[in-house]
Amino acid sequence: MANAVEQLQATHTSLIEAVKAGDWQQVGELDRLCRQHVHQAMQDPQRDDQQVAVALESLSETYREVVALCQAVQGKLAEELQGLQRGRQGAKVYQMFN
């Protein structure tokens, strides 16, 4: 069981590093691995519930931070897209009068 929790903690650490690096493809892969490790840890009949709870709470906090970061990035991208669309519309109006 400790092995499943250790794997979860190691994958969690890698997930944090991938988020910091902005490697979203790696984040997706590590997310999948985290889910597998959580499943394995929860299925182990000899699991240490306290140890699993601590690992899950830490992982949950990381996910909250990642979701907040993704929402901030999404907002910035939306603003950039709106700016591009306004620029394109302005260029069309300019071309109409030339």
Coordinates of C-alpha atoms in Angstrom, one line a residue:
M1 CA 0.0 0.0 0.0
A2 CA 2.7 2.4 0.9
N3 CA 4.0 1.8 -2.6
A4 CA 0.7 3.2 -4.1
V5 CA 0.8 6.2 -1.9
E6 CA 4.5 6.8 -2.7
Q7 CA 3.7 6.5 -6.4
L8 CA 0.9 9.0 -5.9
Q9 CA 3.1 11.4 -4.1
A10 CA 5.9 11.1 -6.7
T11 CA 3.4 11.6 -9.6
H12 CA 1.9 14.6 -7.7
T13 CA 5.4 16.2 -7.4
S14 CA 5.9 15.7 -11.1
L15 CA 2.5 17.2 -11.8
I16 CA 3.5 20.3 -9.9
E17 CA 6.7 20.6 -11.9
A18 CA 4.9 20.2 -15.2
V19 CA 2.4 22.9 -14.2
K20 CA 5.2 25.2 -13.3
A21 CA 6.9 24.5 -16.6
G22 CA 3.6 25.1 -18.5
D23 CA 3.9 21.6 -20.1
W24 CA 0.1 21.0 -20.4
Q25 CA 0.5 17.8 -22.4
Q26 CA 2.6 16.4 -19.5
V27 CA 0.0 17.7 -17.1
G28 CA -2.7 15.7 -18.8
E29 CA -0.6 12.5 -18.7
L30 CA 0.3 13.0 -15.1
D31 CA -3.3 13.7 -14.2
R32 CA -4.2 10.3 -15.7
L33 CA -1.5 8.7 -13.7
C34 CA -2.6 10.4 -10.5
R35 CA -6.1 9.1 -11.0
Q36 CA -4.7 5.6 -11.5
H37 CA -2.6 5.8 -8.3
V38 CA -5.6 7.2 -6.3
H39 CA -7.6 4.2 -7.5
Q40 CA -4.9 1.8 -6.6
A41 CA -4.4 3.3 -3.1
M42 CA -8.1 3.2 -2.4
Q43 CA -8.4 -0.4 -3.6
D44 CA -5.7 -1.7 -1.3
P45 CA -7.3 -3.5 1.7
Q46 CA -4.2 -2.8 3.8
R47 CA -4.1 0.9 3.1
D48 CA -3.3 3.4 5.8
D49 CA -6.3 5.7 5.7
Q50 CA -4.5 8.5 7.4
Q51 CA -1.6 8.4 4.9
V52 CA -4.0 8.2 1.9
A53 CA -6.1 11.1 3.3
V54 CA -3.0 13.3 3.6
A55 CA -1.9 12.5 0.1
L56 CA -5.4 13.2 -1.3
E57 CA -5.8 16.5 0.5
S58 CA -2.5 17.7 -0.9
L59 CA -3.4 16.5 -4.4
S60 CA -6.8 18.2 -4.0
E61 CA -5.1 21.5 -3.1
T62 CA -2.9 21.2 -6.2
Y63 CA -5.9 20.6 -8.4
R64 CA -7.6 23.7 -7.0
E65 CA -4.5 25.8 -7.8
V66 CA -4.2 24.3 -11.3
V67 CA -7.9 25.0 -12.0
A68 CA -7.5 28.6 -10.9
L69 CA -4.4 28.9 -13.1
C70 CA -6.2 27.5 -16.1
Q71 CA -9.1 29.9 -15.5
A72 CA -6.7 32.8 -15.4
V73 CA -5.0 31.6 -18.6
Q74 CA -8.4 31.1 -20.3
G75 CA -9.4 34.7 -19.3
K76 CA -6.1 36.1 -20.8
L77 CA -6.6 34.1 -24.0
A78 CA -10.2 35.3 -24.3
E79 CA -9.0 38.9 -24.0
E80 CA -6.4 38.4 -26.6
L81 CA -8.9 36.7 -29.0
Q82 CA -11.3 39.6 -28.5
G83 CA -8.5 42.1 -29.3
L84 CA -7.7 40.2 -32.4
Q85 CA -11.3 40.2 -33.5
R86 CA -11.6 43.9 -32.9
G87 CA -8.4 44.5 -34.9
R88 CA -9.7 42.3 -37.7
Q89 CA -13.0 44.2 -37.7
G90 CA -11.1 47.5 -37.7
A91 CA -9.0 46.4 -40.7
K92 CA -12.2 45.5 -42.6
V93 CA -13.7 48.9 -42.0
Y94 CA -10.4 50.5 -43.0
Q95 CA -10.4 48.5 -46.3
M96 CA -13.9 49.5 -47.0
F97 CA -12.9 53.2 -47.1
N98 CA -9.8 52.8 -49.1

